[in-house]
């Protein structure tokens, strides 16, 4: 595998709001970018790193498109109805969970048969979703009401609907080991922390303007937040509960994903493409142009293939070796 060619551009360091901001923006390349035409307007992407299948929600057609990463083709199209939005995969049970915000439900799809096996109430406007694979629990937040739905992933039933501390919660990410769920709020520009054991929110951390994407590196507990109204990504130390660093990007970012093995973050904040950030050093280590302002970002933890949705042109980019 050939690494990216790094320029010797000087590091640019900024300081704001008591946190450091570091940027390192060399030119970058990937060994292979494969474009898969999926049609419609793909919104969210989730990957099962065990089976190699990726799932793409399309609210314009009421379907989930299944991508076979081995062949780079569409393997199946699952009609689910409504306006499917957020996606999450439980690789242990091989189940796919998709939100339908207008109906306030979460649909459960069997990853072996691609059949919808259950529909679970999750509160009005339930949109972003994540999985606690250790406990077989699903968490879905509502940008409409600010509630957090707790769902039994095995029994497919709503366990609790917890009122949030703000009027709306835009995204969520679960730290299974520490039993915490992190939820972003665009109304308060904060990262709200939900204690899974206590079943309650325990405080918020100020981040950038309009945070709309969140991901956690499970080994370190570091949380990364994509701020959609400002050109930087927030890095949060949950031990001290503060924004410890910011990374200056080429554009606003609304989605991101973390590769657990290398602690590398991929965000849609590049110049009409994606940015690659070293989660340990907080350095921007590369930009990859895709010729379009991309949408959702996901990653295959096994192969490190990055999936980037293009809702304007109805396709998904599979990016390898970046």
PDB file of C-alpha atoms in Angstrom:
ATOM      1  CA  UNK A   1       0.000   0.000   0.000  1.00  0.00           C
ATOM      2  CA  UNK A   2       1.408   3.366  -0.960  1.00  0.00           C
ATOM      3  CA  UNK A   3       0.940   6.144   1.551  1.00  0.00           C
ATOM      4  CA  UNK A   4      -0.273   9.638   0.688  1.00  0.00           C
ATOM      5  CA  UNK A   5       2.274  12.157  -0.488  1.00  0.00           C
ATOM      6  CA  UNK A   6       2.607  14.751   2.263  1.00  0.00           C
ATOM      7  CA  UNK A   7       3.604  18.357   1.563  1.00  0.00           C
ATOM      8  CA  UNK A   8       5.935  20.276   3.842  1.00  0.00           C
ATOM      9  CA  UNK A   9       3.427  22.993   4.468  1.00  0.00           C
ATOM     10  CA  UNK A  10       3.968  24.577   7.842  1.00  0.00           C
ATOM     11  CA  UNK A  11       1.613  23.741  10.663  1.00  0.00           C
ATOM     12  CA  UNK A  12      -0.980  26.379  11.397  1.00  0.00           C
ATOM     13  CA  UNK A  13      -1.918  26.653  15.042  1.00  0.00           C
ATOM     14  CA  UNK A  14      -4.888  28.613  16.323  1.00  0.00           C
ATOM     15  CA  UNK A  15      -6.154  29.093  19.848  1.00  0.00           C
ATOM     16  CA  UNK A  16      -9.793  29.777  20.595  1.00  0.00           C
ATOM     17  CA  UNK A  17     -12.086  29.398  23.582  1.00  0.00           C
ATOM     18  CA  UNK A  18      -9.319  27.828  25.637  1.00  0.00           C
ATOM     19  CA  UNK A  19      -8.802  24.974  23.152  1.00  0.00           C
ATOM     20  CA  UNK A  20      -6.034  24.455  20.614  1.00  0.00           C
ATOM     21  CA  UNK A  21      -6.727  24.226  16.906  1.00  0.00           C
ATOM     22  CA  UNK A  22      -4.187  22.596  14.633  1.00  0.00           C
ATOM     23  CA  UNK A  23      -4.302  22.119  10.882  1.00  0.00           C
ATOM     24  CA  UNK A  24      -2.061  20.164   8.552  1.00  0.00           C
ATOM     25  CA  UNK A  25      -3.534  20.063   5.071  1.00  0.00           C
ATOM     26  CA  UNK A  26      -1.387  18.235   2.515  1.00  0.00           C
ATOM     27  CA  UNK A  27      -2.567  16.987  -0.823  1.00  0.00           C
ATOM     28  CA  UNK A  28      -3.762  13.386  -0.577  1.00  0.00           C
ATOM     29  CA  UNK A  29      -4.762  10.524  -2.796  1.00  0.00           C
ATOM     30  CA  UNK A  30      -6.372   7.125  -2.558  1.00  0.00           C
ATOM     31  CA  UNK A  31      -5.372   4.011  -4.411  1.00  0.00           C
ATOM     32  CA  UNK A  32      -8.928   3.420  -5.570  1.00  0.00           C
ATOM     33  CA  UNK A  33     -12.237   5.301  -5.583  1.00  0.00           C
ATOM     34  CA  UNK A  34     -15.165   3.258  -6.827  1.00  0.00           C
ATOM     35  CA  UNK A  35     -18.437   5.014  -7.662  1.00  0.00           C
ATOM     36  CA  UNK A  36     -21.606   2.984  -7.160  1.00  0.00           C
ATOM     37  CA  UNK A  37     -24.823   4.321  -8.669  1.00  0.00           C
ATOM     38  CA  UNK A  38     -27.668   3.814  -6.196  1.00  0.00           C
ATOM     39  CA  UNK A  39     -30.178   6.358  -7.538  1.00  0.00           C
ATOM     40  CA  UNK A  40     -32.491   8.527  -5.492  1.00  0.00           C
ATOM     41  CA  UNK A  41     -31.015  10.700  -2.756  1.00  0.00           C
ATOM     42  CA  UNK A  42     -28.893   8.565  -0.392  1.00  0.00           C
ATOM     43  CA  UNK A  43     -28.918   9.974   3.129  1.00  0.00           C
ATOM     44  CA  UNK A  44     -27.214   7.674   5.651  1.00  0.00           C
ATOM     45  CA  UNK A  45     -24.713   4.822   5.357  1.00  0.00           C
ATOM     46  CA  UNK A  46     -23.893   2.006   7.785  1.00  0.00           C
ATOM     47  CA  UNK A  47     -21.490  -0.907   7.317  1.00  0.00           C
ATOM     48  CA  UNK A  48     -21.434  -4.448   8.663  1.00  0.00           C
ATOM     49  CA  UNK A  49     -17.686  -5.043   8.888  1.00  0.00           C
ATOM     50  CA  UNK A  50     -18.217  -8.785   9.422  1.00  0.00           C
ATOM     51  CA  UNK A  51     -20.342  -9.520   6.347  1.00  0.00           C
ATOM     52  CA  UNK A  52     -18.924  -6.772   4.120  1.00  0.00           C
ATOM     53  CA  UNK A  53     -22.351  -5.360   3.263  1.00  0.00           C
ATOM     54  CA  UNK A  54     -23.158  -1.659   3.504  1.00  0.00           C
ATOM     55  CA  UNK A  55     -26.636  -0.182   3.841  1.00  0.00           C
ATOM     56  CA  UNK A  56     -27.773   3.127   2.376  1.00  0.00           C
ATOM     57  CA  UNK A  57     -31.042   4.841   3.301  1.00  0.00           C
ATOM     58  CA  UNK A  58     -33.011   6.734   0.666  1.00  0.00           C
ATOM     59  CA  UNK A  59     -35.955   8.780   1.980  1.00  0.00           C
ATOM     60  CA  UNK A  60     -36.919   9.803  -1.559  1.00  0.00           C
ATOM     61  CA  UNK A  61     -37.839   6.211  -2.490  1.00  0.00           C
ATOM     62  CA  UNK A  62     -38.562   4.670   0.916  1.00  0.00           C
ATOM     63  CA  UNK A  63     -35.856   2.046   0.444  1.00  0.00           C
ATOM     64  CA  UNK A  64     -32.612   0.696   1.864  1.00  0.00           C
ATOM     65  CA  UNK A  65     -29.986  -0.086  -0.764  1.00  0.00           C
ATOM     66  CA  UNK A  66     -27.610  -2.940   0.068  1.00  0.00           C
ATOM     67  CA  UNK A  67     -24.081  -2.609  -1.315  1.00  0.00           C
ATOM     68  CA  UNK A  68     -21.735  -5.557  -1.724  1.00  0.00           C
ATOM     69  CA  UNK A  69     -18.312  -4.073  -1.071  1.00  0.00           C
ATOM     70  CA  UNK A  70     -16.568  -7.135  -2.517  1.00  0.00           C
ATOM     71  CA  UNK A  71     -17.981  -6.517  -5.975  1.00  0.00           C
ATOM     72  CA  UNK A  72     -18.783  -2.834  -5.605  1.00  0.00           C
ATOM     73  CA  UNK A  73     -22.341  -3.387  -6.788  1.00  0.00           C
ATOM     74  CA  UNK A  74     -25.895  -3.040  -5.503  1.00  0.00           C
ATOM     75  CA  UNK A  75     -26.797  -6.394  -3.984  1.00  0.00           C
ATOM     76  CA  UNK A  76     -30.408  -5.722  -3.047  1.00  0.00           C
ATOM     77  CA  UNK A  77     -32.992  -3.000  -2.519  1.00  0.00           C
ATOM     78  CA  UNK A  78     -35.191  -3.317   0.572  1.00  0.00           C
ATOM     79  CA  UNK A  79     -38.555  -1.505   0.476  1.00  0.00           C
ATOM     80  CA  UNK A  80     -39.256  -0.163   3.967  1.00  0.00           C
ATOM     81  CA  UNK A  81     -41.696   2.652   3.188  1.00  0.00           C
ATOM     82  CA  UNK A  82     -41.867   6.066   4.781  1.00  0.00           C
ATOM     83  CA  UNK A  83     -38.744   8.230   4.725  1.00  0.00           C
ATOM     84  CA  UNK A  84     -35.843   6.117   6.059  1.00  0.00           C
ATOM     85  CA  UNK A  85     -33.109   8.272   7.550  1.00  0.00           C
ATOM     86  CA  UNK A  86     -30.588   7.185  10.212  1.00  0.00           C
ATOM     87  CA  UNK A  87     -28.949   3.757  10.041  1.00  0.00           C
ATOM     88  CA  UNK A  88     -27.038   1.519  12.446  1.00  0.00           C
ATOM     89  CA  UNK A  89     -25.809  -2.067  12.220  1.00  0.00           C
ATOM     90  CA  UNK A  90     -25.368  -4.609  15.016  1.00  0.00           C
ATOM     91  CA  UNK A  91     -22.629  -6.910  13.715  1.00  0.00           C
ATOM     92  CA  UNK A  92     -23.244  -9.387  16.554  1.00  0.00           C
ATOM     93  CA  UNK A  93     -26.896 -10.062  15.707  1.00  0.00           C
ATOM     94  CA  UNK A  94     -26.593  -9.067  12.015  1.00  0.00           C
ATOM     95  CA  UNK A  95     -29.528  -6.709  12.312  1.00  0.00           C
ATOM     96  CA  UNK A  96     -29.924  -3.323  10.652  1.00  0.00           C
ATOM     97  CA  UNK A  97     -31.847  -0.531  12.351  1.00  0.00           C
ATOM     98  CA  UNK A  98     -33.308   2.381  10.402  1.00  0.00           C
ATOM     99  CA  UNK A  99     -35.277   5.378  11.615  1.00  0.00           C
ATOM    100  CA  UNK A 100     -38.406   6.757   9.969  1.00  0.00           C
ATOM    101  CA  UNK A 101     -38.730  10.300  11.396  1.00  0.00           C
ATOM    102  CA  UNK A 102     -42.239  11.143  10.082  1.00  0.00           C
ATOM    103  CA  UNK A 103     -43.671   8.016  11.729  1.00  0.00           C
ATOM    104  CA  UNK A 104     -41.463   8.185  14.813  1.00  0.00           C
ATOM    105  CA  UNK A 105     -40.403   4.559  14.417  1.00  0.00           C
ATOM    106  CA  UNK A 106     -37.343   2.341  14.085  1.00  0.00           C
ATOM    107  CA  UNK A 107     -37.511  -0.520  11.597  1.00  0.00           C
ATOM    108  CA  UNK A 108     -35.534  -3.689  12.264  1.00  0.00           C
ATOM    109  CA  UNK A 109     -34.100  -5.525   9.241  1.00  0.00           C
ATOM    110  CA  UNK A 110     -32.669  -9.054   9.320  1.00  0.00           C
ATOM    111  CA  UNK A 111     -29.272  -8.792   7.641  1.00  0.00           C
ATOM    112  CA  UNK A 112     -29.400 -12.423   6.484  1.00  0.00           C
ATOM    113  CA  UNK A 113     -32.708 -12.230   4.633  1.00  0.00           C
ATOM    114  CA  UNK A 114     -33.066  -8.448   4.160  1.00  0.00           C
ATOM    115  CA  UNK A 115     -36.603  -8.683   5.532  1.00  0.00           C
ATOM    116  CA  UNK A 116     -38.188  -6.127   7.866  1.00  0.00           C
ATOM    117  CA  UNK A 117     -38.873  -8.144  11.019  1.00  0.00           C
ATOM    118  CA  UNK A 118     -40.217  -5.465  13.355  1.00  0.00           C
ATOM    119  CA  UNK A 119     -41.293  -1.844  13.681  1.00  0.00           C
ATOM    120  CA  UNK A 120     -40.626  -0.193  17.055  1.00  0.00           C
ATOM    121  CA  UNK A 121     -42.057   3.144  18.279  1.00  0.00           C
ATOM    122  CA  UNK A 122     -39.271   5.601  19.066  1.00  0.00           C
ATOM    123  CA  UNK A 123     -40.997   8.959  19.533  1.00  0.00           C
ATOM    124  CA  UNK A 124     -41.843  11.716  17.022  1.00  0.00           C
ATOM    125  CA  UNK A 125     -38.979  12.719  14.755  1.00  0.00           C
ATOM    126  CA  UNK A 126     -36.573   9.909  15.751  1.00  0.00           C
ATOM    127  CA  UNK A 127     -33.702  10.277  13.287  1.00  0.00           C
ATOM    128  CA  UNK A 128     -30.082   9.564  14.286  1.00  0.00           C
ATOM    129  CA  UNK A 129     -29.409   6.099  15.738  1.00  0.00           C
ATOM    130  CA  UNK A 130     -26.593   4.003  17.193  1.00  0.00           C
ATOM    131  CA  UNK A 131     -26.096   0.530  18.699  1.00  0.00           C
ATOM    132  CA  UNK A 132     -24.678  -0.713  21.994  1.00  0.00           C
ATOM    133  CA  UNK A 133     -23.615  -4.160  20.775  1.00  0.00           C
ATOM    134  CA  UNK A 134     -22.487  -5.317  24.224  1.00  0.00           C
ATOM    135  CA  UNK A 135     -25.915  -4.801  25.759  1.00  0.00           C
ATOM    136  CA  UNK A 136     -28.113  -5.282  22.659  1.00  0.00           C
ATOM    137  CA  UNK A 137     -29.561  -1.805  23.101  1.00  0.00           C
ATOM    138  CA  UNK A 138     -30.443   0.742  20.427  1.00  0.00           C
ATOM    139  CA  UNK A 139     -30.449   4.509  20.986  1.00  0.00           C
ATOM    140  CA  UNK A 140     -32.313   6.939  18.730  1.00  0.00           C
ATOM    141  CA  UNK A 141     -32.551  10.695  19.183  1.00  0.00           C
ATOM    142  CA  UNK A 142     -35.141  13.156  17.928  1.00  0.00           C
ATOM    143  CA  UNK A 143     -34.203  16.501  16.422  1.00  0.00           C
ATOM    144  CA  UNK A 144     -37.863  17.434  16.748  1.00  0.00           C
ATOM    145  CA  UNK A 145     -38.516  16.803  20.445  1.00  0.00           C
ATOM    146  CA  UNK A 146     -35.076  16.234  21.967  1.00  0.00           C
ATOM    147  CA  UNK A 147     -35.961  12.787  23.313  1.00  0.00           C
ATOM    148  CA  UNK A 148     -33.712   9.726  23.463  1.00  0.00           C
ATOM    149  CA  UNK A 149     -35.379   6.373  22.746  1.00  0.00           C
ATOM    150  CA  UNK A 150     -33.893   3.264  24.358  1.00  0.00           C
ATOM    151  CA  UNK A 151     -34.799   0.081  22.457  1.00  0.00           C
ATOM    152  CA  UNK A 152     -34.249  -3.606  23.207  1.00  0.00           C
ATOM    153  CA  UNK A 153     -32.448  -4.820  20.077  1.00  0.00           C
ATOM    154  CA  UNK A 154     -33.337  -8.471  20.657  1.00  0.00           C
ATOM    155  CA  UNK A 155     -36.958  -8.199  21.779  1.00  0.00           C
ATOM    156  CA  UNK A 156     -37.536  -5.215  19.454  1.00  0.00           C
ATOM    157  CA  UNK A 157     -39.460  -3.131  21.974  1.00  0.00           C
ATOM    158  CA  UNK A 158     -39.223   0.388  23.365  1.00  0.00           C
ATOM    159  CA  UNK A 159     -37.756   0.341  26.875  1.00  0.00           C
ATOM    160  CA  UNK A 160     -37.702   4.045  27.643  1.00  0.00           C
ATOM    161  CA  UNK A 161     -38.230   7.461  26.081  1.00  0.00           C
ATOM    162  CA  UNK A 162     -36.012   9.901  27.950  1.00  0.00           C
ATOM    163  CA  UNK A 163     -36.596  13.668  27.688  1.00  0.00           C
ATOM    164  CA  UNK A 164     -33.402  15.414  26.651  1.00  0.00           C
ATOM    165  CA  UNK A 165     -31.943  18.588  28.182  1.00  0.00           C
ATOM    166  CA  UNK A 166     -32.464  20.602  24.969  1.00  0.00           C
ATOM    167  CA  UNK A 167     -35.257  21.065  22.434  1.00  0.00           C
ATOM    168  CA  UNK A 168     -33.580  18.930  19.791  1.00  0.00           C
ATOM    169  CA  UNK A 169     -30.868  16.265  19.538  1.00  0.00           C
ATOM    170  CA  UNK A 170     -29.311  15.915  16.093  1.00  0.00           C
ATOM    171  CA  UNK A 171     -27.055  12.847  16.374  1.00  0.00           C
ATOM    172  CA  UNK A 172     -25.874  10.175  18.795  1.00  0.00           C
ATOM    173  CA  UNK A 173     -22.918   7.827  19.328  1.00  0.00           C
ATOM    174  CA  UNK A 174     -22.566   5.122  21.971  1.00  0.00           C
ATOM    175  CA  UNK A 175     -19.479   4.272  24.022  1.00  0.00           C
ATOM    176  CA  UNK A 176     -20.358   0.706  25.041  1.00  0.00           C
ATOM    177  CA  UNK A 177     -17.381   0.205  27.348  1.00  0.00           C
ATOM    178  CA  UNK A 178     -17.983   3.328  29.401  1.00  0.00           C
ATOM    179  CA  UNK A 179     -21.774   2.990  29.221  1.00  0.00           C
ATOM    180  CA  UNK A 180     -22.301   6.463  27.822  1.00  0.00           C
ATOM    181  CA  UNK A 181     -24.211   7.869  24.870  1.00  0.00           C
ATOM    182  CA  UNK A 182     -23.179  11.196  23.360  1.00  0.00           C
ATOM    183  CA  UNK A 183     -25.826  13.379  21.721  1.00  0.00           C
ATOM    184  CA  UNK A 184     -25.265  16.607  19.803  1.00  0.00           C
ATOM    185  CA  UNK A 185     -27.596  19.581  20.058  1.00  0.00           C
ATOM    186  CA  UNK A 186     -27.726  22.269  17.374  1.00  0.00           C
ATOM    187  CA  UNK A 187     -29.989  24.429  19.541  1.00  0.00           C
ATOM    188  CA  UNK A 188     -27.373  24.802  22.286  1.00  0.00           C
ATOM    189  CA  UNK A 189     -24.158  24.014  20.335  1.00  0.00           C
ATOM    190  CA  UNK A 190     -23.306  21.332  22.836  1.00  0.00           C
ATOM    191  CA  UNK A 191     -22.506  17.650  23.310  1.00  0.00           C
ATOM    192  CA  UNK A 192     -24.947  16.176  25.824  1.00  0.00           C
ATOM    193  CA  UNK A 193     -23.886  13.111  27.830  1.00  0.00           C
ATOM    194  CA  UNK A 194     -26.326  10.313  28.669  1.00  0.00           C
ATOM    195  CA  UNK A 195     -25.327   7.912  31.454  1.00  0.00           C
ATOM    196  CA  UNK A 196     -26.690   4.540  30.337  1.00  0.00           C
ATOM    197  CA  UNK A 197     -26.445   2.975  33.793  1.00  0.00           C
ATOM    198  CA  UNK A 198     -28.227   5.828  35.528  1.00  0.00           C
ATOM    199  CA  UNK A 199     -30.674   6.313  32.676  1.00  0.00           C
ATOM    200  CA  UNK A 200     -30.296  10.081  32.659  1.00  0.00           C
ATOM    201  CA  UNK A 201     -28.451  12.988  31.062  1.00  0.00           C
ATOM    202  CA  UNK A 202     -25.602  14.199  33.261  1.00  0.00           C
ATOM    203  CA  UNK A 203     -24.410  17.399  31.605  1.00  0.00           C
ATOM    204  CA  UNK A 204     -23.336  19.123  28.420  1.00  0.00           C
ATOM    205  CA  UNK A 205     -20.037  20.203  26.855  1.00  0.00           C
ATOM    206  CA  UNK A 206     -19.829  23.304  24.620  1.00  0.00           C
ATOM    207  CA  UNK A 207     -18.537  22.530  21.110  1.00  0.00           C
ATOM    208  CA  UNK A 208     -18.675  24.304  17.743  1.00  0.00           C
ATOM    209  CA  UNK A 209     -21.630  25.942  16.048  1.00  0.00           C
ATOM    210  CA  UNK A 210     -24.431  23.609  14.874  1.00  0.00           C
ATOM    211  CA  UNK A 211     -22.929  20.193  15.731  1.00  0.00           C
ATOM    212  CA  UNK A 212     -24.650  17.608  13.538  1.00  0.00           C
ATOM    213  CA  UNK A 213     -22.342  14.585  13.544  1.00  0.00           C
ATOM    214  CA  UNK A 214     -20.656  12.658  16.364  1.00  0.00           C
ATOM    215  CA  UNK A 215     -18.414   9.606  16.649  1.00  0.00           C
ATOM    216  CA  UNK A 216     -16.435   8.030  19.485  1.00  0.00           C
ATOM    217  CA  UNK A 217     -13.110   6.205  19.498  1.00  0.00           C
ATOM    218  CA  UNK A 218     -13.901   3.402  21.922  1.00  0.00           C
ATOM    219  CA  UNK A 219     -10.368   2.578  23.072  1.00  0.00           C
ATOM    220  CA  UNK A 220      -9.495   6.127  24.142  1.00  0.00           C
ATOM    221  CA  UNK A 221     -12.989   7.422  24.811  1.00  0.00           C
ATOM    222  CA  UNK A 222     -12.282  10.478  22.661  1.00  0.00           C
ATOM    223  CA  UNK A 223     -15.351  11.998  21.010  1.00  0.00           C
ATOM    224  CA  UNK A 224     -15.252  13.772  17.647  1.00  0.00           C
ATOM    225  CA  UNK A 225     -17.937  16.279  16.676  1.00  0.00           C
ATOM    226  CA  UNK A 226     -18.667  17.640  13.185  1.00  0.00           C
ATOM    227  CA  UNK A 227     -19.837  21.251  13.337  1.00  0.00           C
ATOM    228  CA  UNK A 228     -21.943  22.119  10.300  1.00  0.00           C
ATOM    229  CA  UNK A 229     -21.769  25.917  10.630  1.00  0.00           C
ATOM    230  CA  UNK A 230     -18.064  26.422  11.214  1.00  0.00           C
ATOM    231  CA  UNK A 231     -14.852  25.192   9.561  1.00  0.00           C
ATOM    232  CA  UNK A 232     -13.597  23.080  12.402  1.00  0.00           C
ATOM    233  CA  UNK A 233     -14.089  19.698  13.978  1.00  0.00           C
ATOM    234  CA  UNK A 234     -14.282  19.484  17.774  1.00  0.00           C
ATOM    235  CA  UNK A 235     -12.310  16.905  19.753  1.00  0.00           C
ATOM    236  CA  UNK A 236     -13.714  16.278  23.213  1.00  0.00           C
ATOM    237  CA  UNK A 237     -11.987  14.761  26.224  1.00  0.00           C
ATOM    238  CA  UNK A 238     -14.846  13.116  28.088  1.00  0.00           C
ATOM    239  CA  UNK A 239     -12.697  12.515  31.164  1.00  0.00           C
ATOM    240  CA  UNK A 240     -12.328  16.237  31.800  1.00  0.00           C
ATOM    241  CA  UNK A 241     -15.564  17.032  29.946  1.00  0.00           C
ATOM    242  CA  UNK A 242     -14.140  19.760  27.758  1.00  0.00           C
ATOM    243  CA  UNK A 243     -13.308  20.480  24.139  1.00  0.00           C
ATOM    244  CA  UNK A 244      -9.571  19.775  24.200  1.00  0.00           C
ATOM    245  CA  UNK A 245      -8.798  20.631  20.568  1.00  0.00           C
ATOM    246  CA  UNK A 246     -10.243  21.773  17.285  1.00  0.00           C
ATOM    247  CA  UNK A 247      -9.124  20.823  13.787  1.00  0.00           C
ATOM    248  CA  UNK A 248      -9.456  23.413  11.058  1.00  0.00           C
ATOM    249  CA  UNK A 249     -11.081  21.932   7.929  1.00  0.00           C
ATOM    250  CA  UNK A 250     -11.495  23.233   4.385  1.00  0.00           C
ATOM    251  CA  UNK A 251     -15.280  23.448   4.752  1.00  0.00           C
ATOM    252  CA  UNK A 252     -18.066  22.857   7.224  1.00  0.00           C
ATOM    253  CA  UNK A 253     -18.546  19.228   8.227  1.00  0.00           C
ATOM    254  CA  UNK A 254     -21.808  17.462   9.055  1.00  0.00           C
ATOM    255  CA  UNK A 255     -20.775  13.787   9.162  1.00  0.00           C
ATOM    256  CA  UNK A 256     -17.780  11.723  10.247  1.00  0.00           C
ATOM    257  CA  UNK A 257     -16.636   8.198  11.092  1.00  0.00           C
ATOM    258  CA  UNK A 258     -13.749   6.734  13.104  1.00  0.00           C
ATOM    259  CA  UNK A 259     -11.554   3.776  12.206  1.00  0.00           C
ATOM    260  CA  UNK A 260     -11.095   2.111  15.582  1.00  0.00           C
ATOM    261  CA  UNK A 261      -7.830   0.290  14.881  1.00  0.00           C
ATOM    262  CA  UNK A 262      -5.863   3.370  13.810  1.00  0.00           C
ATOM    263  CA  UNK A 263      -7.892   6.135  15.512  1.00  0.00           C
ATOM    264  CA  UNK A 264      -8.285   7.857  12.156  1.00  0.00           C
ATOM    265  CA  UNK A 265     -11.255  10.138  11.572  1.00  0.00           C
ATOM    266  CA  UNK A 266     -12.853  10.727   8.159  1.00  0.00           C
ATOM    267  CA  UNK A 267     -15.146  13.750   7.823  1.00  0.00           C
ATOM    268  CA  UNK A 268     -16.990  15.412   4.944  1.00  0.00           C
ATOM    269  CA  UNK A 269     -15.078  18.636   5.499  1.00  0.00           C
ATOM    270  CA  UNK A 270     -12.609  18.512   2.623  1.00  0.00           C
ATOM    271  CA  UNK A 271     -12.546  20.709  -0.476  1.00  0.00           C
ATOM    272  CA  UNK A 272     -15.549  19.111  -2.211  1.00  0.00           C
ATOM    273  CA  UNK A 273     -14.587  15.827  -0.618  1.00  0.00           C
ATOM    274  CA  UNK A 274     -13.433  14.298   2.648  1.00  0.00           C
ATOM    275  CA  UNK A 275     -10.778  15.087   5.216  1.00  0.00           C
ATOM    276  CA  UNK A 276      -8.604  12.629   7.125  1.00  0.00           C
ATOM    277  CA  UNK A 277      -7.641  13.440  10.725  1.00  0.00           C
ATOM    278  CA  UNK A 278      -5.243  11.674  13.088  1.00  0.00           C
ATOM    279  CA  UNK A 279      -7.354  11.218  16.210  1.00  0.00           C
ATOM    280  CA  UNK A 280      -4.300  10.886  18.442  1.00  0.00           C
ATOM    281  CA  UNK A 281      -2.393  14.004  17.375  1.00  0.00           C
ATOM    282  CA  UNK A 282      -5.411  16.086  16.286  1.00  0.00           C
ATOM    283  CA  UNK A 283      -3.718  16.774  12.942  1.00  0.00           C
ATOM    284  CA  UNK A 284      -5.408  17.050   9.578  1.00  0.00           C
ATOM    285  CA  UNK A 285      -3.324  14.575   7.566  1.00  0.00           C
ATOM    286  CA  UNK A 286      -5.007  14.728   4.174  1.00  0.00           C
ATOM    287  CA  UNK A 287      -7.829  15.911   1.940  1.00  0.00           C
ATOM    288  CA  UNK A 288      -9.390  13.926  -0.886  1.00  0.00           C
ATOM    289  CA  UNK A 289     -11.498  15.747  -3.470  1.00  0.00           C
ATOM    290  CA  UNK A 290     -14.522  13.907  -4.853  1.00  0.00           C
ATOM    291  CA  UNK A 291     -15.748  16.770  -7.015  1.00  0.00           C
ATOM    292  CA  UNK A 292     -18.861  17.261  -4.901  1.00  0.00           C
ATOM    293  CA  UNK A 293     -19.843  18.316  -1.408  1.00  0.00           C
ATOM    294  CA  UNK A 294     -20.519  14.870   0.132  1.00  0.00           C
ATOM    295  CA  UNK A 295     -23.081  13.699   2.655  1.00  0.00           C
ATOM    296  CA  UNK A 296     -22.902  10.796   5.087  1.00  0.00           C
ATOM    297  CA  UNK A 297     -19.619   9.042   5.918  1.00  0.00           C
ATOM    298  CA  UNK A 298     -19.123   5.460   7.166  1.00  0.00           C
ATOM    299  CA  UNK A 299     -16.229   3.018   7.417  1.00  0.00           C
ATOM    300  CA  UNK A 300     -15.653  -0.707   7.232  1.00  0.00           C
ATOM    301  CA  UNK A 301     -13.618  -1.437  10.361  1.00  0.00           C
ATOM    302  CA  UNK A 302     -12.075  -4.569   8.839  1.00  0.00           C
ATOM    303  CA  UNK A 303     -11.014  -3.338   5.381  1.00  0.00           C
ATOM    304  CA  UNK A 304     -10.857   0.391   6.199  1.00  0.00           C
ATOM    305  CA  UNK A 305     -12.941   1.150   3.120  1.00  0.00           C
ATOM    306  CA  UNK A 306     -14.610   4.553   3.507  1.00  0.00           C
ATOM    307  CA  UNK A 307     -18.152   5.058   2.209  1.00  0.00           C
ATOM    308  CA  UNK A 308     -19.289   8.551   1.255  1.00  0.00           C
ATOM    309  CA  UNK A 309     -22.827   9.365   0.115  1.00  0.00           C
ATOM    310  CA  UNK A 310     -23.541  11.774  -2.738  1.00  0.00           C
ATOM    311  CA  UNK A 311     -27.231  12.705  -2.369  1.00  0.00           C
ATOM    312  CA  UNK A 312     -27.165  15.123  -5.310  1.00  0.00           C
ATOM    313  CA  UNK A 313     -26.057  12.564  -7.884  1.00  0.00           C
ATOM    314  CA  UNK A 314     -27.527   9.425  -6.343  1.00  0.00           C
ATOM    315  CA  UNK A 315     -24.343   7.520  -5.759  1.00  0.00           C
ATOM    316  CA  UNK A 316     -21.920   6.290  -3.097  1.00  0.00           C
ATOM    317  CA  UNK A 317     -18.119   6.473  -3.270  1.00  0.00           C
ATOM    318  CA  UNK A 318     -16.130   3.507  -1.952  1.00  0.00           C
ATOM    319  CA  UNK A 319     -12.680   4.773  -1.063  1.00  0.00           C
ATOM    320  CA  UNK A 320      -9.860   2.328  -0.408  1.00  0.00           C
ATOM    321  CA  UNK A 321      -6.335   2.957   0.886  1.00  0.00           C
ATOM    322  CA  UNK A 322      -6.873   6.531   1.999  1.00  0.00           C
TER     323      UNK A 322
END
